[in-house]
mmCIF file of C-alpha atoms in Angstrom:
data_model
loop_
_atom_site.group_PDB
_atom_site.id
_atom_site.type_symbol
_atom_site.label_atom_id
_atom_site.label_comp_id
_atom_site.label_asym_id
_atom_site.label_seq_id
_atom_site.Cartn_x
_atom_site.Cartn_y
_atom_site.Cartn_z
ATOM 1 C CA UNK K 1335 -54.763 17.499 -41.908
ATOM 2 C CA UNK K 1336 -56.740 15.248 -39.616
ATOM 3 C CA UNK K 1337 -54.019 12.677 -39.510
ATOM 4 C CA UNK K 1338 -51.507 15.289 -38.307
ATOM 5 C CA UNK K 1339 -53.787 16.394 -35.604
ATOM 6 C CA UNK K 1340 -54.595 12.838 -34.528
ATOM 7 C CA UNK K 1341 -50.851 12.007 -34.502
ATOM 8 C CA UNK K 1342 -50.138 15.140 -32.359
ATOM 9 C CA UNK K 1343 -52.839 14.360 -29.936
ATOM 10 C CA UNK K 1344 -51.762 10.692 -29.621
ATOM 11 C CA UNK K 1345 -48.100 11.741 -29.076
ATOM 12 C CA UNK K 1346 -49.050 14.282 -26.348
ATOM 13 C CA UNK K 1347 -51.236 11.724 -24.575
ATOM 14 C CA UNK K 1348 -48.399 9.137 -24.618
ATOM 15 C CA UNK K 1349 -45.946 11.753 -23.405
ATOM 16 C CA UNK K 1350 -48.237 12.825 -20.518
ATOM 17 C CA UNK K 1351 -48.911 9.197 -19.575
ATOM 18 C CA UNK K 1352 -45.149 8.311 -19.497
ATOM 19 C CA UNK K 1353 -44.391 11.595 -17.663
ATOM 20 C CA UNK K 1354 -46.876 10.752 -14.892
ATOM 21 C CA UNK K 1355 -45.934 7.089 -14.543
ATOM 22 C CA UNK K 1356 -45.424 5.386 -11.177
ATOM 23 C CA UNK K 1357 -41.668 4.972 -11.656
ATOM 24 C CA UNK K 1358 -40.917 8.664 -11.783
ATOM 25 C CA UNK K 1359 -43.080 9.349 -8.676
ATOM 26 C CA UNK K 1360 -41.466 6.664 -6.566
ATOM 27 C CA UNK K 1361 -37.903 8.061 -7.092
ATOM 28 C CA UNK K 1362 -38.972 11.419 -5.791
ATOM 29 C CA UNK K 1363 -40.316 10.147 -2.547
ATOM 30 C CA UNK K 1364 -36.917 10.260 -0.854
ATOM 31 C CA UNK K 1365 -36.443 13.839 -2.114
ATOM 32 C CA UNK K 1366 -39.860 14.781 -0.848
ATOM 33 C CA UNK K 1367 -39.043 13.496 2.642
ATOM 34 C CA UNK K 1368 -35.788 15.532 2.715
ATOM 35 C CA UNK K 1369 -37.539 18.645 1.611
ATOM 36 C CA UNK K 1370 -40.269 18.134 4.324
ATOM 37 C CA UNK K 1371 -37.670 17.627 6.977
ATOM 38 C CA UNK K 1372 -35.609 20.683 5.862
ATOM 39 C CA UNK K 1373 -38.782 22.841 5.835
ATOM 40 C CA UNK K 1374 -39.773 21.606 9.238
ATOM 41 C CA UNK K 1375 -36.291 22.537 10.701
ATOM 42 C CA UNK K 1376 -36.276 25.888 8.888
ATOM 43 C CA UNK K 1377 -39.735 26.848 10.073
ATOM 44 C CA UNK K 1378 -39.021 25.838 13.683
ATOM 45 C CA UNK K 1379 -35.775 27.989 13.517
ATOM 46 C CA UNK K 1380 -37.570 30.921 11.920
ATOM 47 C CA UNK K 1381 -40.310 31.083 14.384
ATOM 48 C CA UNK K 1382 -38.516 30.318 17.574
ATOM 49 C CA UNK K 1383 -38.659 33.304 19.915
ATOM 50 C CA UNK K 1384 -35.432 33.642 21.746
ATOM 51 C CA UNK K 1385 -36.712 36.298 24.186
ATOM 52 C CA UNK K 1386 -40.447 36.192 24.879
ATOM 53 C CA UNK K 1387 -40.365 39.594 26.456
ATOM 54 C CA UNK K 1388 -39.018 41.123 23.276
ATOM 55 C CA UNK K 1389 -40.694 39.264 20.259
ATOM 56 C CA UNK K 1390 -39.111 39.848 16.850
ATOM 57 C CA UNK K 1391 -40.907 42.044 14.317
ATOM 58 C CA UNK K 1392 -42.139 40.631 11.032
ATOM 59 C CA UNK K 1393 -39.196 42.068 9.231
ATOM 60 C CA UNK K 1394 -36.740 40.192 11.628
ATOM 61 C CA UNK K 1395 -38.631 36.951 11.054
ATOM 62 C CA UNK K 1396 -38.447 37.529 7.284
ATOM 63 C CA UNK K 1397 -34.681 38.078 7.461
ATOM 64 C CA UNK K 1398 -34.090 34.853 9.277
#
């Protein structure tokens, strides 16, 4: 029984170490930059007030 538990714990540790390795993180850096750029553009569009005399309501901002 102890061997099964030890094998399971060892396998899980190796799995987590390989999942969090440097190689997997470096490939997602380009995607992260694209996501940040998209969110920046989206938020600037969402919160741009076209007519300062008549600001949009929270519902209109949510619909954008």
